[in-house]
mmCIF file of C-alpha atoms and ligand atoms in Angstrom:
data_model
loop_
_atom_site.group_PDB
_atom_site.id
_atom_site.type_symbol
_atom_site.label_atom_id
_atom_site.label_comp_id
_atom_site.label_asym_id
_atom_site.label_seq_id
_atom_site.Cartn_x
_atom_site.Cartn_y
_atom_site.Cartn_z
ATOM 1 C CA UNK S 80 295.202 47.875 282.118
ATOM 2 C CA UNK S 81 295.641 44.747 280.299
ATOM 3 C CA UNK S 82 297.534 43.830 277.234
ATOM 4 C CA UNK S 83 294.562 43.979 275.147
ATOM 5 C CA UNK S 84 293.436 47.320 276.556
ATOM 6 C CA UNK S 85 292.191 49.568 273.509
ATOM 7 C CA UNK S 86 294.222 46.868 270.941
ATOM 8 C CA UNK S 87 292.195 46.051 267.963
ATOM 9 C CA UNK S 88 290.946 42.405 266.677
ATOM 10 C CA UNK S 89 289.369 40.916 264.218
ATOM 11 C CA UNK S 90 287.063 37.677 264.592
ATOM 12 C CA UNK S 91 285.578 35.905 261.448
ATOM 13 C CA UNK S 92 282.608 33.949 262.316
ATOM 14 C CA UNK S 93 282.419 35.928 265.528
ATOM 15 C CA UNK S 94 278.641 36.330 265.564
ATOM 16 C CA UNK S 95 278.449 32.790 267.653
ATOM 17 C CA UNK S 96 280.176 29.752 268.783
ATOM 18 C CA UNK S 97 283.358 29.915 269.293
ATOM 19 C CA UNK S 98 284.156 33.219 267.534
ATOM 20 C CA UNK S 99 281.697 34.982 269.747
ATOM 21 C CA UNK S 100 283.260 33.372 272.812
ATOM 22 C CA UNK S 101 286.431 34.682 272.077
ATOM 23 C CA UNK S 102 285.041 38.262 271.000
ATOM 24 C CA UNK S 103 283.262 38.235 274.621
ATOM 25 C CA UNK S 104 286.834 37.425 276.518
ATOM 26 C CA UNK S 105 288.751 40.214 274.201
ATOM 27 C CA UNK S 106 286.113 42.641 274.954
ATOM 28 C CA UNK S 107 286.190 41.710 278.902
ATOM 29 C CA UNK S 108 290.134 42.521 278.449
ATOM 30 C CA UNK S 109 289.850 45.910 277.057
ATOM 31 C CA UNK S 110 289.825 45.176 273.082
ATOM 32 C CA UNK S 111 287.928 46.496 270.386
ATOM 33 C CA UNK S 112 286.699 43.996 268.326
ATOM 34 C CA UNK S 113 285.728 43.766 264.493
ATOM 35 C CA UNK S 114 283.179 40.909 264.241
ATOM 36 C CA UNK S 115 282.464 39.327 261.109
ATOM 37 C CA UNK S 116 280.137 37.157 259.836
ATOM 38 C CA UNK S 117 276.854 36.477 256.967
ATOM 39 C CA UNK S 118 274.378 35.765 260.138
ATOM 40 C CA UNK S 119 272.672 39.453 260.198
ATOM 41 C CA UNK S 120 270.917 38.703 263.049
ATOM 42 C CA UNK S 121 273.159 37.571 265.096
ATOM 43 C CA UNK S 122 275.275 40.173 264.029
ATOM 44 C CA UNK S 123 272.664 42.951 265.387
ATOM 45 C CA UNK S 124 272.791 40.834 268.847
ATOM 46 C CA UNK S 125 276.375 41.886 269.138
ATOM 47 C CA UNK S 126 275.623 45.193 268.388
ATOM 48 C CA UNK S 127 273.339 45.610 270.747
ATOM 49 C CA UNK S 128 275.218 43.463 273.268
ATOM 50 C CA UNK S 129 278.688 45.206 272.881
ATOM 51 C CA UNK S 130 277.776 49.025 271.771
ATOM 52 C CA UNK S 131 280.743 50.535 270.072
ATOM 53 C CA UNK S 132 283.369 48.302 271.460
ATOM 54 C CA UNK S 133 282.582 46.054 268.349
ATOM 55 C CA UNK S 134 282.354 46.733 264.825
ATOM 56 C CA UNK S 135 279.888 44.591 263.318
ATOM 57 C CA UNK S 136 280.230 43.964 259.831
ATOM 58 C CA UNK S 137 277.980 41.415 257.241
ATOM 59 C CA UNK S 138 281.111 40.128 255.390
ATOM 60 C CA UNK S 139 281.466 36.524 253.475
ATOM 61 C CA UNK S 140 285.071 35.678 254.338
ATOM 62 C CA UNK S 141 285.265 33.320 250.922
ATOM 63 C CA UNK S 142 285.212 37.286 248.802
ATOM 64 C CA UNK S 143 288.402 38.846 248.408
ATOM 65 C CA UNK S 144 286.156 42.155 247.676
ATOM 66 C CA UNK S 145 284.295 41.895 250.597
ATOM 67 C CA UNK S 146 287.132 41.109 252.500
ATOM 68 C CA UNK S 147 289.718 43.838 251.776
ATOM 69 C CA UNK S 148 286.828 46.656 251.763
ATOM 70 C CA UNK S 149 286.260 45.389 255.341
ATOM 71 C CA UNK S 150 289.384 45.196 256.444
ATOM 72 C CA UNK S 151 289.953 48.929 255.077
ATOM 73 C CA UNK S 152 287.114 50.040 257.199
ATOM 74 C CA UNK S 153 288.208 48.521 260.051
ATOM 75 C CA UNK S 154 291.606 50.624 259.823
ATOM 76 C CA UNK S 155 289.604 53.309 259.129
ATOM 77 C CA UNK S 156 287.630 53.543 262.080
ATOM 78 C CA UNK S 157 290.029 52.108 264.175
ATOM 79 C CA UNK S 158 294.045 52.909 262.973
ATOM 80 C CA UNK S 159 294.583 49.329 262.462
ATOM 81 C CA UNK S 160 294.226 45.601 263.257
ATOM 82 C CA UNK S 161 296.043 43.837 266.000
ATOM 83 C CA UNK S 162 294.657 40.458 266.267
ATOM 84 C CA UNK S 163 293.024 38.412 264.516
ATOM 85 C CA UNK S 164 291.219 35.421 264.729
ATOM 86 C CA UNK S 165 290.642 32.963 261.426
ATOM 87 C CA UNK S 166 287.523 31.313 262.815
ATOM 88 C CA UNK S 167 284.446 31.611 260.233
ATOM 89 C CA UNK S 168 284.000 27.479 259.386
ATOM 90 C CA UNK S 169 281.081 25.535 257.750
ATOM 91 C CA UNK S 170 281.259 21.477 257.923
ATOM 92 C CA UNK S 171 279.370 20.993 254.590
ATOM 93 C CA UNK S 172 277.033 18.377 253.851
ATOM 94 C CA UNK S 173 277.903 15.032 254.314
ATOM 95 C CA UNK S 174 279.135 12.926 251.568
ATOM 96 C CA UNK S 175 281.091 10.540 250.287
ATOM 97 C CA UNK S 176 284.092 11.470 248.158
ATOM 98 C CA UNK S 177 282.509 9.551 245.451
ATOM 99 C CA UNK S 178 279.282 12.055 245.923
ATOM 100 C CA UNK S 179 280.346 14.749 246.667
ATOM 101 C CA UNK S 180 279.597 17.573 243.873
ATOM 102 C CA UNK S 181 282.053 19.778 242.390
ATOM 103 C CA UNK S 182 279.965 22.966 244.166
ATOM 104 C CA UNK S 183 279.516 21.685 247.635
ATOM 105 C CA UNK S 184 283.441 20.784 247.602
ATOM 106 C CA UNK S 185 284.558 24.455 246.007
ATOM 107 C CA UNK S 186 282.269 25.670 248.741
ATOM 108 C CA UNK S 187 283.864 23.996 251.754
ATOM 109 C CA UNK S 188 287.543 24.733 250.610
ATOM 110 C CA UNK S 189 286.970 28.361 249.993
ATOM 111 C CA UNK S 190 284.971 29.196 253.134
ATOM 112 C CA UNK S 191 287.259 27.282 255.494
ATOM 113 C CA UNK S 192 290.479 27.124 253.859
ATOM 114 C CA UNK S 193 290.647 30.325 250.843
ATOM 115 C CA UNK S 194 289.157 32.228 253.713
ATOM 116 C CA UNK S 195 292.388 32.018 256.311
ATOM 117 C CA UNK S 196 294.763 33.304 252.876
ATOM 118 C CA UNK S 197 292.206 36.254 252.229
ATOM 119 C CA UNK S 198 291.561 37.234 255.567
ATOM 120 C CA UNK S 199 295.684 37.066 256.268
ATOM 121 C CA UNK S 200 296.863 38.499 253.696
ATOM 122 C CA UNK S 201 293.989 41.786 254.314
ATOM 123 C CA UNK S 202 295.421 41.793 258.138
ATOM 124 C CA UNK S 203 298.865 41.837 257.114
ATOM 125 C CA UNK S 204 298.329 44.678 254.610
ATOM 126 C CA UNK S 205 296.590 47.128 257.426
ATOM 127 C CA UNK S 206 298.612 49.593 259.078
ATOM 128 C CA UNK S 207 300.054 48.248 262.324
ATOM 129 C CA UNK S 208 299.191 49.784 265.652
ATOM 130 C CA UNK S 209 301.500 47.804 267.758
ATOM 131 C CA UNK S 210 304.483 45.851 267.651
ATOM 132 C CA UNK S 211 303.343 42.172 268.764
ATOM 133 C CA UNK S 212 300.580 41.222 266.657
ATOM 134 C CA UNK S 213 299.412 37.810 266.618
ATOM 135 C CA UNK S 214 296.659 35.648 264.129
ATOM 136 C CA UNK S 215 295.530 32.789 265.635
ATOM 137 C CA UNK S 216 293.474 29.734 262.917
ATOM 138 C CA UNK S 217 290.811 27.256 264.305
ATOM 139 C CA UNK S 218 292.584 23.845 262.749
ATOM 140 C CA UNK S 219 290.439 20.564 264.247
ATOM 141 C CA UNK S 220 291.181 17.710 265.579
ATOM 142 C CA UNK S 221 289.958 16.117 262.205
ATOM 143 C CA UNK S 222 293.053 16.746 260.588
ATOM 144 C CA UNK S 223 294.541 14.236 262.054
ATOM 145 C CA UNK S 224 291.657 11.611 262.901
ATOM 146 C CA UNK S 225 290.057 12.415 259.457
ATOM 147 C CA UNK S 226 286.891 13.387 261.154
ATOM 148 C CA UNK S 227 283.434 11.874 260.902
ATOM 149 C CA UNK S 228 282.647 9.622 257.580
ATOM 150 C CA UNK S 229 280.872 12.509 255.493
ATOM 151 C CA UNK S 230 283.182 15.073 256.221
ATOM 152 C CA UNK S 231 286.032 14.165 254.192
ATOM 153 C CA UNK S 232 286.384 18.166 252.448
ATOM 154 C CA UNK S 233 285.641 19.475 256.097
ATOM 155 C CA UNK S 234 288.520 17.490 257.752
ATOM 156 C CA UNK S 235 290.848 17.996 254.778
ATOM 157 C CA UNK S 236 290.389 21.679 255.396
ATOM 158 C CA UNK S 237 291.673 21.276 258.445
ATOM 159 C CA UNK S 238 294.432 19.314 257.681
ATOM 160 C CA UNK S 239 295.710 22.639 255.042
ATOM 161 C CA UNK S 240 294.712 24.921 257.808
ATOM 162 C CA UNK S 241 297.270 23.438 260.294
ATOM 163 C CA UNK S 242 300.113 23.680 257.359
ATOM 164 C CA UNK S 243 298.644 27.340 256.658
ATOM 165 C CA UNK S 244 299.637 27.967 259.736
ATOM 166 C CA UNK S 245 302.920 26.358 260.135
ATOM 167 C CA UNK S 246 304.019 28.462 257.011
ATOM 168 C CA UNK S 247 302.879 31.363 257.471
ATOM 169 C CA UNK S 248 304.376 31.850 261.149
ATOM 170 C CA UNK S 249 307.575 31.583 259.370
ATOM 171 C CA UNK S 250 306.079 33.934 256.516
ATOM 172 C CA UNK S 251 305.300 36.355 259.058
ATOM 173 C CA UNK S 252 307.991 36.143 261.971
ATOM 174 C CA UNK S 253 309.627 37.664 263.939
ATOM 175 C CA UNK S 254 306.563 40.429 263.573
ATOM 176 C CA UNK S 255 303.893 38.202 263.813
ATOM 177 C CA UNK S 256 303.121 35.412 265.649
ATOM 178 C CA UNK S 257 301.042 32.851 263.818
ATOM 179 C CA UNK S 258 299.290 29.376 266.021
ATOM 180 C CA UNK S 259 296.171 27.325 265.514
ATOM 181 C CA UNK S 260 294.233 25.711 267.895
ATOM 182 C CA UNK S 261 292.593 21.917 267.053
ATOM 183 C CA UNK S 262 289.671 21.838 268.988
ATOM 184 C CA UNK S 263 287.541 17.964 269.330
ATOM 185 C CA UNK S 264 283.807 18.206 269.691
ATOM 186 C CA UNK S 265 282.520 21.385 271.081
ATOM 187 C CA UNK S 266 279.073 22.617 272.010
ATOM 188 C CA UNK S 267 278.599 24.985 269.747
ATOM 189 C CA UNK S 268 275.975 25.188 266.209
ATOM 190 C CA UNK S 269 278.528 23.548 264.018
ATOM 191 C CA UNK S 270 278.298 20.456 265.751
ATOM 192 C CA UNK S 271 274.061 19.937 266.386
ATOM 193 C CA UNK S 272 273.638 17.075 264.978
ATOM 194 C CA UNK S 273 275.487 15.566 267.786
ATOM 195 C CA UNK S 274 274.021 17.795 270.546
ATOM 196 C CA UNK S 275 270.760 16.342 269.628
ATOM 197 C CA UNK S 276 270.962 13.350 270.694
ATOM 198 C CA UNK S 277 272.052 12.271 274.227
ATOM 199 C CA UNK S 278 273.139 8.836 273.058
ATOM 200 C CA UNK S 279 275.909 10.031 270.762
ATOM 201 C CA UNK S 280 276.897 12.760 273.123
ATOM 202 C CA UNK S 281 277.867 9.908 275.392
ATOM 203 C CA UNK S 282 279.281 7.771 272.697
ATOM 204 C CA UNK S 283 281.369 10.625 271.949
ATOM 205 C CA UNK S 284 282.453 11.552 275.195
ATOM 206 C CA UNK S 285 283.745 7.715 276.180
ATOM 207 C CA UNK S 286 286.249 8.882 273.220
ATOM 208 C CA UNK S 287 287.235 11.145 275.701
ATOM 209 C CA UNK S 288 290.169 10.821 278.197
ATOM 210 C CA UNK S 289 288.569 13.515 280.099
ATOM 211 C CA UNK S 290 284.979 12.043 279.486
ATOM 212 C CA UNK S 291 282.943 14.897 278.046
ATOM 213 C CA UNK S 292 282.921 17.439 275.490
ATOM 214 C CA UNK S 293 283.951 20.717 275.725
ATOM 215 C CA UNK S 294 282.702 24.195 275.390
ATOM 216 C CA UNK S 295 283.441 27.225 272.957
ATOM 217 C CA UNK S 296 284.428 29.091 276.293
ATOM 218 C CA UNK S 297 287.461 26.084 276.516
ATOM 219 C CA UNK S 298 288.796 26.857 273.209
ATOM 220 C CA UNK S 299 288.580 30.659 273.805
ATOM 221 C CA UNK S 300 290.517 30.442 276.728
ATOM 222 C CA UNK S 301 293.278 29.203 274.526
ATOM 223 C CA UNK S 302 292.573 31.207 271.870
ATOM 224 C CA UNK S 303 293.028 34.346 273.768
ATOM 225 C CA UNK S 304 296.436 32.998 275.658
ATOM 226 C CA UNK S 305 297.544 32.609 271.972
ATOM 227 C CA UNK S 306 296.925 35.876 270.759
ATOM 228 C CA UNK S 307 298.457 37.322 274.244
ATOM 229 C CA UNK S 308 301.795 38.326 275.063
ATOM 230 C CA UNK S 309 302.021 35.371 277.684
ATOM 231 C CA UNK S 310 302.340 33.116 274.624
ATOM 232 C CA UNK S 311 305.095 35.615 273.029
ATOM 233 C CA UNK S 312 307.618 32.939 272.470
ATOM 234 C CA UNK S 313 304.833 30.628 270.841
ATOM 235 C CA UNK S 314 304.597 30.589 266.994
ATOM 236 C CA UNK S 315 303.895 27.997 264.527
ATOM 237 C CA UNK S 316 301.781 25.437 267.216
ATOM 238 C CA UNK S 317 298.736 23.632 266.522
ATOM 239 C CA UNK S 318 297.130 23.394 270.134
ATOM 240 C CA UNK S 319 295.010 20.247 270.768
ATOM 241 C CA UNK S 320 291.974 21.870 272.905
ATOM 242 C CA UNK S 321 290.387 18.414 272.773
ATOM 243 C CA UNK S 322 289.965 16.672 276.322
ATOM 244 C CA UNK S 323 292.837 14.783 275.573
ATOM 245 C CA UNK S 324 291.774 12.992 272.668
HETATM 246 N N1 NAD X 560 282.535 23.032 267.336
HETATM 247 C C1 NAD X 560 283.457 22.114 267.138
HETATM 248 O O1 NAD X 560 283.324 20.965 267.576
HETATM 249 C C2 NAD X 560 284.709 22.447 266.365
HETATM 250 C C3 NAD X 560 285.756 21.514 266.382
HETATM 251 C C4 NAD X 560 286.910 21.804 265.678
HETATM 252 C C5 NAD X 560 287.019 22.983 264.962
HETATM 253 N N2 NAD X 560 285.979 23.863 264.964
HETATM 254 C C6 NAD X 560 286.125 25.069 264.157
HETATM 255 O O2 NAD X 560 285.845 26.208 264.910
HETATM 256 C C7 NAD X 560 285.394 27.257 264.050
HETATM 257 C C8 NAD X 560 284.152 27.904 264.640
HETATM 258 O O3 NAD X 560 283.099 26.957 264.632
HETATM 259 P P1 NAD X 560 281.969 26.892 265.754
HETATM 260 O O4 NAD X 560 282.090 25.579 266.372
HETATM 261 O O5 NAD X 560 282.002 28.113 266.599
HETATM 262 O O6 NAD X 560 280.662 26.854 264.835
HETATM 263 P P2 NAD X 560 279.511 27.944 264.591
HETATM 264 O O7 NAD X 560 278.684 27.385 263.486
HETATM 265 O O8 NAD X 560 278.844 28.268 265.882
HETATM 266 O O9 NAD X 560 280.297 29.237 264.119
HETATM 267 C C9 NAD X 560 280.754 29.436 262.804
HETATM 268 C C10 NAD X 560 280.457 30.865 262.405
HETATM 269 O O10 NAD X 560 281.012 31.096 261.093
HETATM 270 C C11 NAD X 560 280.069 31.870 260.360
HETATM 271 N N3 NAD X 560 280.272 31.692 258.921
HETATM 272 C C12 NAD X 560 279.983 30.605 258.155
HETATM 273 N N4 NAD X 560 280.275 30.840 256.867
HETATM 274 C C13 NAD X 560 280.771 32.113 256.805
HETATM 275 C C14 NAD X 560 281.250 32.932 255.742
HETATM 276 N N5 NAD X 560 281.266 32.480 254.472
HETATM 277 N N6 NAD X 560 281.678 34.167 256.034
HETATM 278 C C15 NAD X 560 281.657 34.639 257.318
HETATM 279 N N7 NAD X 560 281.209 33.903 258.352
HETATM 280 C C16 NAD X 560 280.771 32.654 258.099
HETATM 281 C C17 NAD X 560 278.717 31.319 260.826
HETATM 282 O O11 NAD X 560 277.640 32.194 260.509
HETATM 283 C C18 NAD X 560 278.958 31.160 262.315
HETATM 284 O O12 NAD X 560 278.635 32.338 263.032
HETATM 285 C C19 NAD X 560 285.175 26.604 262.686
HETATM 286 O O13 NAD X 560 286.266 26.890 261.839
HETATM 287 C C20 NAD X 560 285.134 25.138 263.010
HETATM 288 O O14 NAD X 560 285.519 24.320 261.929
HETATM 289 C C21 NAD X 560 284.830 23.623 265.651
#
C-alpha cells in the first residue's frame, strides 16, 4: 500500500512530457489517473498503455464547458478527485511585445494561465474522497529570468502562475495543499527547438551549475513528493527543479 493507492488524480497535459511522466509515477504508486489533453493520439497511447487505471479524456483546458463536464465525469466514474496536477502549457510563437497579435497573446494567457483558475476551481467543486488533497502548478523558471527573447506572454504566464499559487494555498488551506514547481530547460516537446541542435544544448547547459539539462522524469519526481503526504507541511512553495540555475 502506498499513499496514492486507489486515490484519484487529475493531470492536464498528461498525454506527454512532463504530465505523462508524472501520470506514469502516480500510476506505479497505486493511483487512478484522469489524463487530459487535445493530442487524440497520444491520448489513445495512454489508453492502451494504462488500461482502466486512466481515464483518458480529449479536453481543451482554456473551456470552462469542457472543463467542468470533465471534471463531472471524472467524479462520476471515480467518487472524486484527489490530486491534481495544473500542467497543460503551450510557449506560443515567438514575438516581440511590439508584434505580438492580440490572438496569439489571448491564446497563451488562457491556455497557461485561465487554465490553472478553471481547472481549480472544477477540482475544488468535486466531491472529496479523502482528507489531504493536494494541486500542484508547473510555474518556470522564466518567471523570474523572463525567459527566452520571444517568449515574453509565455514567461509572464509563469510569473501569474507562481502568484496563482501563492494565493490560492491560502484560498484553499488547511484542506488543501497548493505548490508549484519552476522547472529550467527540460527534454521534453515544449522545448524542441533547443533539442535540435547540439550547439545550444551545450550553450544552455554551461548556464547550468549542474551542467546539463534535465528530464520530465526530474520534475515528476518533485511533482509527485508535492502532491504526497511526505510534503504535508508544504503549501504555498514554488520549487526550483532547475539544476541549480
Ligand atoms: N519543458 C520545459 O523546459 C519546461 C520548463 C518550465 C516549465 N514547463 C512547463 O511544464 C508544463 C508541461 O510542459 P512539457 O515540457 O511537458 O511540454 P509538452 O509540450 O510535452 O506537454 C504539454 C502538454 O500540454 C498539452 N496541451 C497544450 N494545450 C492544451 C490545451 N489547450 N488543453 C489541454 N492540453 C493542452 C499538449 O498537448 C501536451 O501534451 C508546461 O506548463 C510548461 O510550460 C516546461
Amino acid at each position: 500500500m502506498s499513499f496514492f493507492t486507489d486515490r484519484v488524480a487529475l493531470v492536464t497535459g498528461g498525454a506527454s512530457g512532463i504530465g505523462k511522466a508524472v501520470a506514469d509515477k502516480l500510476i506505479t504508486f497505486g493511483a487512478r489517473v484522469a489524463i487530459w489533453d487535445i493530442r487524440e493520439d497520444r491520448l489513445a497511447e495512454c489508453k492502451e498503455r494504462y488500461g482502466n487505471r486512466v481515464l483518458t479524456q480529449s479536453v481543451d483546458v482554456a473551456d470552462r464547458n469542457a472543463v467542468d463536464l470533465a471534471a463531472t465525469e471524472v467524479a462520476e466514474a471515480w467518487g472524486g478527485i484527489d490530486h491534481l496536477l495544473n500542467n497543460a502549457g503551450i510557449i506560443g510563437h515567438r514575438m516581440t511585445v511590439e508584434d505580438l497579435d492580440e490572438a496569439e497573446l489571448d491564446r497563451v494567457l488562457a491556455v497557461n494561465l485561465k487554465s490553472a483558475f478553471l481547472v481549480s476551481s472544477a477540482f475544488i467543486r468535486t466531491p472529496r474522497t479523502s482528507s489531504d488533497r493536494s494541486i500542484v502548478n508547473l510555474s518556470s523558471i522564466a518567471a523570474r529570468t523572463g525567459g527566452m527573447v520571444g517568449n515574453i506572454a509565455y514567461a509572464t504566464t509563469k510569473g501569474a502562475m507562481s502568484s496563482f499559487t501563492h494565493a490560492l494555498a491560502k484560498e484553499l488551506a488547511p484542506h488543501v495543499r497548493v505548490n508549484a514547481l519552476a522547472p529550467g530547460v527540460i527534454n521534453t516537446e515544449i522545448q524542441k527547438d533547443v533539442f535540435a541542435d547540439p550547439a545550444s544544448i551545450d550553450a544552455m547547459a554551461n548556464l547550468i551549475p549542474l551542467k546539463r539539462l534535465g528530464t520530465a522524469e526530474e520534475v515528476a519526481g518533485a511533482a509527485v513528493w508535492l502532491l504526497s503526504r511526505d510534503a504535508a507541511y508544504i503549501t504555498g512553495v514554488v520549487l526550483d527543479v532547475s539544476g541549480g540555475r
